[in-house]
Amino acid sequence: MFLGTTPDDVYRNRFRLARFARFLGIVDEIIASKGSCRIIDIGGRMEHWAALSDLWRDRKIEVTLTNLEAENITEPGFESLAADARDLSRFETNAFDLVYSNSVIEHVGQWADQKKMASEARRVAPRHFIQTPNYWFPLEPHFRTPFIHWLPEPWRIAIVRFRACGFYPKAKNVDEARAILDDAKLLDFAAMQALFPDSLIEREKVLLLTKSLIAIR
């Protein structure tokens, strides 16, 4: 992936704080029923949880972070494992109580890859909370550039070759420009419904516009 270093405030913006509070409501339901909650964070990193530690630290949770590369983690109750979001076969069906995934499914590849991730997320836990940016929101969140994701591909290639955009550096050539554009495939409401047919798809709004979509089961 080409994503650069995450800005210090990316995990503490008001949308993510409200979203995480919504997620913790589901965690609390599970804890009330079972006494604890086993969570798998697909595509997760410890920095995300560390930035929000004041919100979850008093809860009895166990969190397994999965990403393409494992991290060294010392936080009690957390482990990090190398795993592909499209293939979680190392985990049994319903091995966890709850799946959490934040802005990951748009990065796993084409539609077929997104279907594989969704299928695995639905398999490894009975509950899930899976967020992704909305294709029809005018500001593309990875490029931090309005309307770029709606432009014809040749225009987008020209833009990323001309300057750095958001988390992405300026592309050195056409090959790198295409790789940058392929890094995120945004989804809309209908696509999320197709990927998660037994889930509630919530709309996270800014004024009247849907900024993000969240599949909740």
PDB file of C-alpha atoms in Angstrom:
ATOM      1  CA  MET A   1       0.000   0.000   0.000  1.00  0.00           C
ATOM      2  CA  PHE A   2       1.069   3.574  -0.629  1.00  0.00           C
ATOM      3  CA  LEU A   3      -0.627   5.141   2.376  1.00  0.00           C
ATOM      4  CA  GLY A   4       1.716   7.409   4.256  1.00  0.00           C
ATOM      5  CA  THR A   5       2.083   8.079   7.948  1.00  0.00           C
ATOM      6  CA  THR A   6      -1.243   8.624   9.648  1.00  0.00           C
ATOM      7  CA  PRO A   7      -1.771  12.197  10.932  1.00  0.00           C
ATOM      8  CA  ASP A   8      -1.833  12.459  14.724  1.00  0.00           C
ATOM      9  CA  ASP A   9      -5.517  13.387  14.852  1.00  0.00           C
ATOM     10  CA  VAL A  10      -6.857  10.874  12.321  1.00  0.00           C
ATOM     11  CA  TYR A  11      -8.190   8.532  15.018  1.00  0.00           C
ATOM     12  CA  ARG A  12      -9.576  11.288  17.242  1.00  0.00           C
ATOM     13  CA  ASN A  13     -11.792  13.191  14.819  1.00  0.00           C
ATOM     14  CA  ARG A  14     -15.413  13.550  15.875  1.00  0.00           C
ATOM     15  CA  PHE A  15     -16.714  11.078  13.314  1.00  0.00           C
ATOM     16  CA  ARG A  16     -14.401   8.299  14.440  1.00  0.00           C
ATOM     17  CA  LEU A  17     -15.097   9.029  18.093  1.00  0.00           C
ATOM     18  CA  ALA A  18     -18.851   8.795  17.515  1.00  0.00           C
ATOM     19  CA  ARG A  19     -18.388   5.675  15.396  1.00  0.00           C
ATOM     20  CA  PHE A  20     -16.248   3.986  18.033  1.00  0.00           C
ATOM     21  CA  ALA A  21     -18.814   4.830  20.708  1.00  0.00           C
ATOM     22  CA  ARG A  22     -21.451   3.113  18.544  1.00  0.00           C
ATOM     23  CA  PHE A  23     -19.162   0.079  18.257  1.00  0.00           C
ATOM     24  CA  LEU A  24     -18.607  -0.007  22.016  1.00  0.00           C
ATOM     25  CA  GLY A  25     -22.369  -0.151  22.485  1.00  0.00           C
ATOM     26  CA  ILE A  26     -22.306  -3.543  20.745  1.00  0.00           C
ATOM     27  CA  VAL A  27     -19.289  -4.578  22.830  1.00  0.00           C
ATOM     28  CA  ASP A  28     -21.237  -3.722  25.979  1.00  0.00           C
ATOM     29  CA  GLU A  29     -24.207  -5.820  24.825  1.00  0.00           C
ATOM     30  CA  ILE A  30     -21.919  -8.824  24.407  1.00  0.00           C
ATOM     31  CA  ILE A  31     -20.174  -8.245  27.743  1.00  0.00           C
ATOM     32  CA  ALA A  32     -23.557  -7.993  29.472  1.00  0.00           C
ATOM     33  CA  SER A  33     -24.504 -11.353  27.967  1.00  0.00           C
ATOM     34  CA  LYS A  34     -21.199 -13.249  28.183  1.00  0.00           C
ATOM     35  CA  GLY A  35     -19.054 -11.385  30.703  1.00  0.00           C
ATOM     36  CA  SER A  36     -16.354 -10.533  28.150  1.00  0.00           C
ATOM     37  CA  CYS A  37     -15.966  -9.883  24.426  1.00  0.00           C
ATOM     38  CA  ARG A  38     -13.530 -11.457  21.968  1.00  0.00           C
ATOM     39  CA  ILE A  39     -12.907  -9.084  19.064  1.00  0.00           C
ATOM     40  CA  ILE A  40     -11.085  -9.565  15.777  1.00  0.00           C
ATOM     41  CA  ASP A  41     -10.012  -6.332  14.120  1.00  0.00           C
ATOM     42  CA  ILE A  42      -9.569  -7.130  10.433  1.00  0.00           C
ATOM     43  CA  GLY A  43      -6.855  -4.921   8.999  1.00  0.00           C
ATOM     44  CA  GLY A  44      -6.349  -3.325  12.399  1.00  0.00           C
ATOM     45  CA  ARG A  45      -3.304  -1.755  13.991  1.00  0.00           C
ATOM     46  CA  MET A  46      -2.505  -1.038  17.633  1.00  0.00           C
ATOM     47  CA  GLU A  47      -2.132   2.705  17.012  1.00  0.00           C
ATOM     48  CA  HIS A  48      -5.871   2.918  16.325  1.00  0.00           C
ATOM     49  CA  TRP A  49      -6.768   1.319  19.660  1.00  0.00           C
ATOM     50  CA  ALA A  50      -4.068   3.201  21.566  1.00  0.00           C
ATOM     51  CA  ALA A  51      -5.476   6.532  20.365  1.00  0.00           C
ATOM     52  CA  LEU A  52      -8.892   5.536  21.736  1.00  0.00           C
ATOM     53  CA  SER A  53      -7.717   3.731  24.872  1.00  0.00           C
ATOM     54  CA  ASP A  54      -9.611   6.025  27.243  1.00  0.00           C
ATOM     55  CA  LEU A  55     -12.845   4.752  25.682  1.00  0.00           C
ATOM     56  CA  TRP A  56     -12.286   0.991  25.981  1.00  0.00           C
ATOM     57  CA  ARG A  57      -9.743   0.411  28.752  1.00  0.00           C
ATOM     58  CA  ASP A  58     -12.305  -0.282  31.494  1.00  0.00           C
ATOM     59  CA  ARG A  59     -13.983  -3.026  29.455  1.00  0.00           C
ATOM     60  CA  LYS A  60     -13.228  -6.750  29.571  1.00  0.00           C
ATOM     61  CA  ILE A  61     -12.150  -7.354  25.987  1.00  0.00           C
ATOM     62  CA  GLU A  62      -9.652  -9.512  24.134  1.00  0.00           C
ATOM     63  CA  VAL A  63      -8.584  -8.149  20.750  1.00  0.00           C
ATOM     64  CA  THR A  64      -6.866  -9.971  17.901  1.00  0.00           C
ATOM     65  CA  LEU A  65      -5.437  -7.585  15.324  1.00  0.00           C
ATOM     66  CA  THR A  66      -4.930  -9.035  11.853  1.00  0.00           C
ATOM     67  CA  ASN A  67      -2.966  -7.366   9.097  1.00  0.00           C
ATOM     68  CA  LEU A  68      -0.600  -8.393   6.315  1.00  0.00           C
ATOM     69  CA  GLU A  69       2.267  -8.026   8.792  1.00  0.00           C
ATOM     70  CA  ALA A  70       2.114  -8.682  12.533  1.00  0.00           C
ATOM     71  CA  GLU A  71       3.106  -6.003  15.051  1.00  0.00           C
ATOM     72  CA  ASN A  72       5.055  -6.314  18.278  1.00  0.00           C
ATOM     73  CA  ILE A  73       2.448  -5.569  20.949  1.00  0.00           C
ATOM     74  CA  THR A  74       2.858  -5.339  24.720  1.00  0.00           C
ATOM     75  CA  GLU A  75      -0.680  -4.175  25.566  1.00  0.00           C
ATOM     76  CA  PRO A  76      -2.414  -6.800  27.783  1.00  0.00           C
ATOM     77  CA  GLY A  77      -5.390  -8.419  26.087  1.00  0.00           C
ATOM     78  CA  PHE A  78      -4.131  -7.675  22.576  1.00  0.00           C
ATOM     79  CA  GLU A  79      -2.353  -9.844  20.035  1.00  0.00           C
ATOM     80  CA  SER A  80      -1.304  -9.161  16.454  1.00  0.00           C
ATOM     81  CA  LEU A  81      -1.259 -11.844  13.761  1.00  0.00           C
ATOM     82  CA  ALA A  82      -0.326 -11.818  10.093  1.00  0.00           C
ATOM     83  CA  ALA A  83      -3.423 -12.709   8.081  1.00  0.00           C
ATOM     84  CA  ASP A  84      -5.063 -11.796   4.789  1.00  0.00           C
ATOM     85  CA  ALA A  85      -8.540 -10.298   5.211  1.00  0.00           C
ATOM     86  CA  ARG A  86      -9.708 -12.433   2.281  1.00  0.00           C
ATOM     87  CA  ASP A  87      -8.605 -15.683   3.921  1.00  0.00           C
ATOM     88  CA  LEU A  88      -9.061 -16.091   7.666  1.00  0.00           C
ATOM     89  CA  SER A  89      -9.089 -19.883   7.505  1.00  0.00           C
ATOM     90  CA  ARG A  90      -6.716 -20.062  10.468  1.00  0.00           C
ATOM     91  CA  PHE A  91      -9.751 -19.105  12.583  1.00  0.00           C
ATOM     92  CA  GLU A  92     -12.718 -21.396  13.151  1.00  0.00           C
ATOM     93  CA  THR A  93     -16.272 -20.321  12.433  1.00  0.00           C
ATOM     94  CA  ASN A  94     -17.508 -18.034  15.245  1.00  0.00           C
ATOM     95  CA  ALA A  95     -14.062 -18.035  16.837  1.00  0.00           C
ATOM     96  CA  PHE A  96     -14.814 -14.483  17.992  1.00  0.00           C
ATOM     97  CA  ASP A  97     -17.797 -12.618  19.370  1.00  0.00           C
ATOM     98  CA  LEU A  98     -17.428  -9.537  17.204  1.00  0.00           C
ATOM     99  CA  VAL A  99     -15.645  -8.392  14.040  1.00  0.00           C
ATOM    100  CA  TYR A 100     -14.410  -4.809  13.862  1.00  0.00           C
ATOM    101  CA  SER A 101     -13.003  -3.276  10.691  1.00  0.00           C
ATOM    102  CA  ASN A 102     -12.430   0.386   9.953  1.00  0.00           C
ATOM    103  CA  SER A 103     -11.722   1.610   6.406  1.00  0.00           C
ATOM    104  CA  VAL A 104     -10.220  -1.677   5.237  1.00  0.00           C
ATOM    105  CA  ILE A 105     -12.568  -3.421   2.809  1.00  0.00           C
ATOM    106  CA  GLU A 106     -11.979  -0.770   0.133  1.00  0.00           C
ATOM    107  CA  HIS A 107      -8.264  -1.688   0.155  1.00  0.00           C
ATOM    108  CA  VAL A 108      -8.388  -5.474  -0.336  1.00  0.00           C
ATOM    109  CA  GLY A 109      -8.679  -5.417  -4.136  1.00  0.00           C
ATOM    110  CA  GLN A 110     -11.403  -5.817  -6.719  1.00  0.00           C
ATOM    111  CA  TRP A 111     -15.042  -6.815  -6.144  1.00  0.00           C
ATOM    112  CA  ALA A 112     -14.170 -10.513  -5.917  1.00  0.00           C
ATOM    113  CA  ASP A 113     -11.633  -9.735  -3.185  1.00  0.00           C
ATOM    114  CA  GLN A 114     -14.134  -7.596  -1.297  1.00  0.00           C
ATOM    115  CA  LYS A 115     -16.646 -10.449  -1.450  1.00  0.00           C
ATOM    116  CA  LYS A 116     -14.059 -12.801   0.080  1.00  0.00           C
ATOM    117  CA  MET A 117     -13.360 -10.430   2.953  1.00  0.00           C
ATOM    118  CA  ALA A 118     -17.068  -9.907   3.610  1.00  0.00           C
ATOM    119  CA  SER A 119     -17.675 -13.660   3.602  1.00  0.00           C
ATOM    120  CA  GLU A 120     -14.866 -14.256   6.080  1.00  0.00           C
ATOM    121  CA  ALA A 121     -16.037 -11.419   8.330  1.00  0.00           C
ATOM    122  CA  ARG A 122     -19.525 -12.917   8.421  1.00  0.00           C
ATOM    123  CA  ARG A 123     -18.082 -16.369   9.187  1.00  0.00           C
ATOM    124  CA  VAL A 124     -15.632 -15.741  12.033  1.00  0.00           C
ATOM    125  CA  ALA A 125     -18.115 -14.008  14.379  1.00  0.00           C
ATOM    126  CA  PRO A 126     -21.883 -13.744  14.802  1.00  0.00           C
ATOM    127  CA  ARG A 127     -21.684  -9.936  15.167  1.00  0.00           C
ATOM    128  CA  HIS A 128     -19.783  -7.369  13.132  1.00  0.00           C
ATOM    129  CA  PHE A 129     -19.154  -3.646  12.733  1.00  0.00           C
ATOM    130  CA  ILE A 130     -17.536  -2.923   9.373  1.00  0.00           C
ATOM    131  CA  GLN A 131     -17.073   0.635   8.139  1.00  0.00           C
ATOM    132  CA  THR A 132     -16.036   1.956   4.735  1.00  0.00           C
ATOM    133  CA  PRO A 133     -16.078   5.405   3.099  1.00  0.00           C
ATOM    134  CA  ASN A 134     -19.016   6.086   0.787  1.00  0.00           C
ATOM    135  CA  TYR A 135     -18.258   6.343  -2.937  1.00  0.00           C
ATOM    136  CA  TRP A 136     -20.853   9.096  -3.352  1.00  0.00           C
ATOM    137  CA  PHE A 137     -19.347  11.434  -0.750  1.00  0.00           C
ATOM    138  CA  PRO A 138     -17.644  14.223  -2.736  1.00  0.00           C
ATOM    139  CA  LEU A 139     -14.389  14.303  -0.741  1.00  0.00           C
ATOM    140  CA  GLU A 140     -12.285  11.203  -1.384  1.00  0.00           C
ATOM    141  CA  PRO A 141     -10.849  10.422   2.087  1.00  0.00           C
ATOM    142  CA  HIS A 142      -7.577   8.791   1.023  1.00  0.00           C
ATOM    143  CA  PHE A 143      -6.620  11.414  -1.557  1.00  0.00           C
ATOM    144  CA  ARG A 144      -8.162  14.266   0.501  1.00  0.00           C
ATOM    145  CA  THR A 145      -9.236  15.718  -2.844  1.00  0.00           C
ATOM    146  CA  PRO A 146     -12.811  16.583  -3.870  1.00  0.00           C
ATOM    147  CA  PHE A 147     -14.338  14.659  -6.776  1.00  0.00           C
ATOM    148  CA  ILE A 148     -11.119  12.881  -7.818  1.00  0.00           C
ATOM    149  CA  HIS A 149     -12.715   9.433  -7.558  1.00  0.00           C
ATOM    150  CA  TRP A 150     -15.463  10.477  -9.992  1.00  0.00           C
ATOM    151  CA  LEU A 151     -13.075  11.645 -12.720  1.00  0.00           C
ATOM    152  CA  PRO A 152     -12.073   9.569 -15.770  1.00  0.00           C
ATOM    153  CA  GLU A 153      -9.020   7.416 -15.086  1.00  0.00           C
ATOM    154  CA  PRO A 154      -6.654   9.357 -17.412  1.00  0.00           C
ATOM    155  CA  TRP A 155      -7.455  12.539 -15.477  1.00  0.00           C
ATOM    156  CA  ARG A 156      -6.810  10.827 -12.147  1.00  0.00           C
ATOM    157  CA  ILE A 157      -3.504   9.455 -13.406  1.00  0.00           C
ATOM    158  CA  ALA A 158      -2.464  12.944 -14.492  1.00  0.00           C
ATOM    159  CA  ILE A 159      -3.382  14.403 -11.090  1.00  0.00           C
ATOM    160  CA  VAL A 160      -1.407  11.891  -9.005  1.00  0.00           C
ATOM    161  CA  ARG A 161       1.589  12.268 -11.327  1.00  0.00           C
ATOM    162  CA  PHE A 162       1.423  16.043 -10.888  1.00  0.00           C
ATOM    163  CA  ARG A 163       1.266  16.215  -7.081  1.00  0.00           C
ATOM    164  CA  ALA A 164       0.939  14.309  -3.831  1.00  0.00           C
ATOM    165  CA  CYS A 165      -2.658  13.711  -2.775  1.00  0.00           C
ATOM    166  CA  GLY A 166      -3.676  13.064   0.819  1.00  0.00           C
ATOM    167  CA  PHE A 167      -1.895   9.991   2.153  1.00  0.00           C
ATOM    168  CA  TYR A 168      -0.269   9.246  -1.219  1.00  0.00           C
ATOM    169  CA  PRO A 169       3.048  10.607  -2.500  1.00  0.00           C
ATOM    170  CA  LYS A 170       3.428  12.068  -5.965  1.00  0.00           C
ATOM    171  CA  ALA A 171       3.626   9.194  -8.463  1.00  0.00           C
ATOM    172  CA  LYS A 172       6.992   8.866 -10.207  1.00  0.00           C
ATOM    173  CA  ASN A 173       5.555   7.293 -13.358  1.00  0.00           C
ATOM    174  CA  VAL A 174       2.387   5.849 -14.908  1.00  0.00           C
ATOM    175  CA  ASP A 175       2.924   2.442 -13.311  1.00  0.00           C
ATOM    176  CA  GLU A 176       3.087   3.932  -9.827  1.00  0.00           C
ATOM    177  CA  ALA A 177       0.133   6.208 -10.584  1.00  0.00           C
ATOM    178  CA  ARG A 178      -2.043   3.237 -11.550  1.00  0.00           C
ATOM    179  CA  ALA A 179      -0.951   1.347  -8.435  1.00  0.00           C
ATOM    180  CA  ILE A 180      -1.964   4.328  -6.290  1.00  0.00           C
ATOM    181  CA  LEU A 181      -5.373   4.545  -7.954  1.00  0.00           C
ATOM    182  CA  ASP A 182      -5.894   0.800  -7.485  1.00  0.00           C
ATOM    183  CA  ASP A 183      -5.152   1.007  -3.763  1.00  0.00           C
ATOM    184  CA  ALA A 184      -8.712   1.940  -2.778  1.00  0.00           C
ATOM    185  CA  LYS A 185     -11.949   0.802  -4.436  1.00  0.00           C
ATOM    186  CA  LEU A 186     -14.759   2.702  -2.738  1.00  0.00           C
ATOM    187  CA  LEU A 187     -18.179   1.136  -2.201  1.00  0.00           C
ATOM    188  CA  ASP A 188     -21.695   2.552  -2.206  1.00  0.00           C
ATOM    189  CA  PHE A 189     -24.817   1.598  -0.249  1.00  0.00           C
ATOM    190  CA  ALA A 190     -25.999  -1.002  -2.769  1.00  0.00           C
ATOM    191  CA  ALA A 191     -22.577  -2.665  -2.828  1.00  0.00           C
ATOM    192  CA  MET A 192     -22.468  -2.887   0.973  1.00  0.00           C
ATOM    193  CA  GLN A 193     -25.955  -4.401   0.972  1.00  0.00           C
ATOM    194  CA  ALA A 194     -24.779  -7.007  -1.521  1.00  0.00           C
ATOM    195  CA  LEU A 195     -21.673  -7.812   0.530  1.00  0.00           C
ATOM    196  CA  PHE A 196     -23.542  -7.974   3.851  1.00  0.00           C
ATOM    197  CA  PRO A 197     -27.107  -9.098   3.006  1.00  0.00           C
ATOM    198  CA  ASP A 198     -27.991 -10.004   6.605  1.00  0.00           C
ATOM    199  CA  SER A 199     -26.686  -6.752   8.094  1.00  0.00           C
ATOM    200  CA  LEU A 200     -28.070  -3.320   8.819  1.00  0.00           C
ATOM    201  CA  ILE A 201     -26.222  -0.773   6.671  1.00  0.00           C
ATOM    202  CA  GLU A 202     -26.036   2.485   8.606  1.00  0.00           C
ATOM    203  CA  ARG A 203     -25.299   5.816   6.953  1.00  0.00           C
ATOM    204  CA  GLU A 204     -22.828   8.101   8.731  1.00  0.00           C
ATOM    205  CA  LYS A 205     -23.821  11.589   7.617  1.00  0.00           C
ATOM    206  CA  VAL A 206     -22.303  15.032   7.292  1.00  0.00           C
ATOM    207  CA  LEU A 207     -25.244  17.390   6.989  1.00  0.00           C
ATOM    208  CA  LEU A 208     -27.358  15.645   4.324  1.00  0.00           C
ATOM    209  CA  LEU A 209     -24.516  13.688   2.713  1.00  0.00           C
ATOM    210  CA  THR A 210     -23.533  10.114   3.579  1.00  0.00           C
ATOM    211  CA  LYS A 211     -19.844  10.152   4.492  1.00  0.00           C
ATOM    212  CA  SER A 212     -19.404   6.502   5.484  1.00  0.00           C
ATOM    213  CA  LEU A 213     -21.310   3.228   5.463  1.00  0.00           C
ATOM    214  CA  ILE A 214     -21.292   0.750   8.347  1.00  0.00           C
ATOM    215  CA  ALA A 215     -22.438  -2.870   8.122  1.00  0.00           C
ATOM    216  CA  ILE A 216     -23.773  -3.902  11.535  1.00  0.00           C
ATOM    217  CA  ARG A 217     -25.009  -7.316  12.619  1.00  0.00           C
TER     218      ARG A 217
END
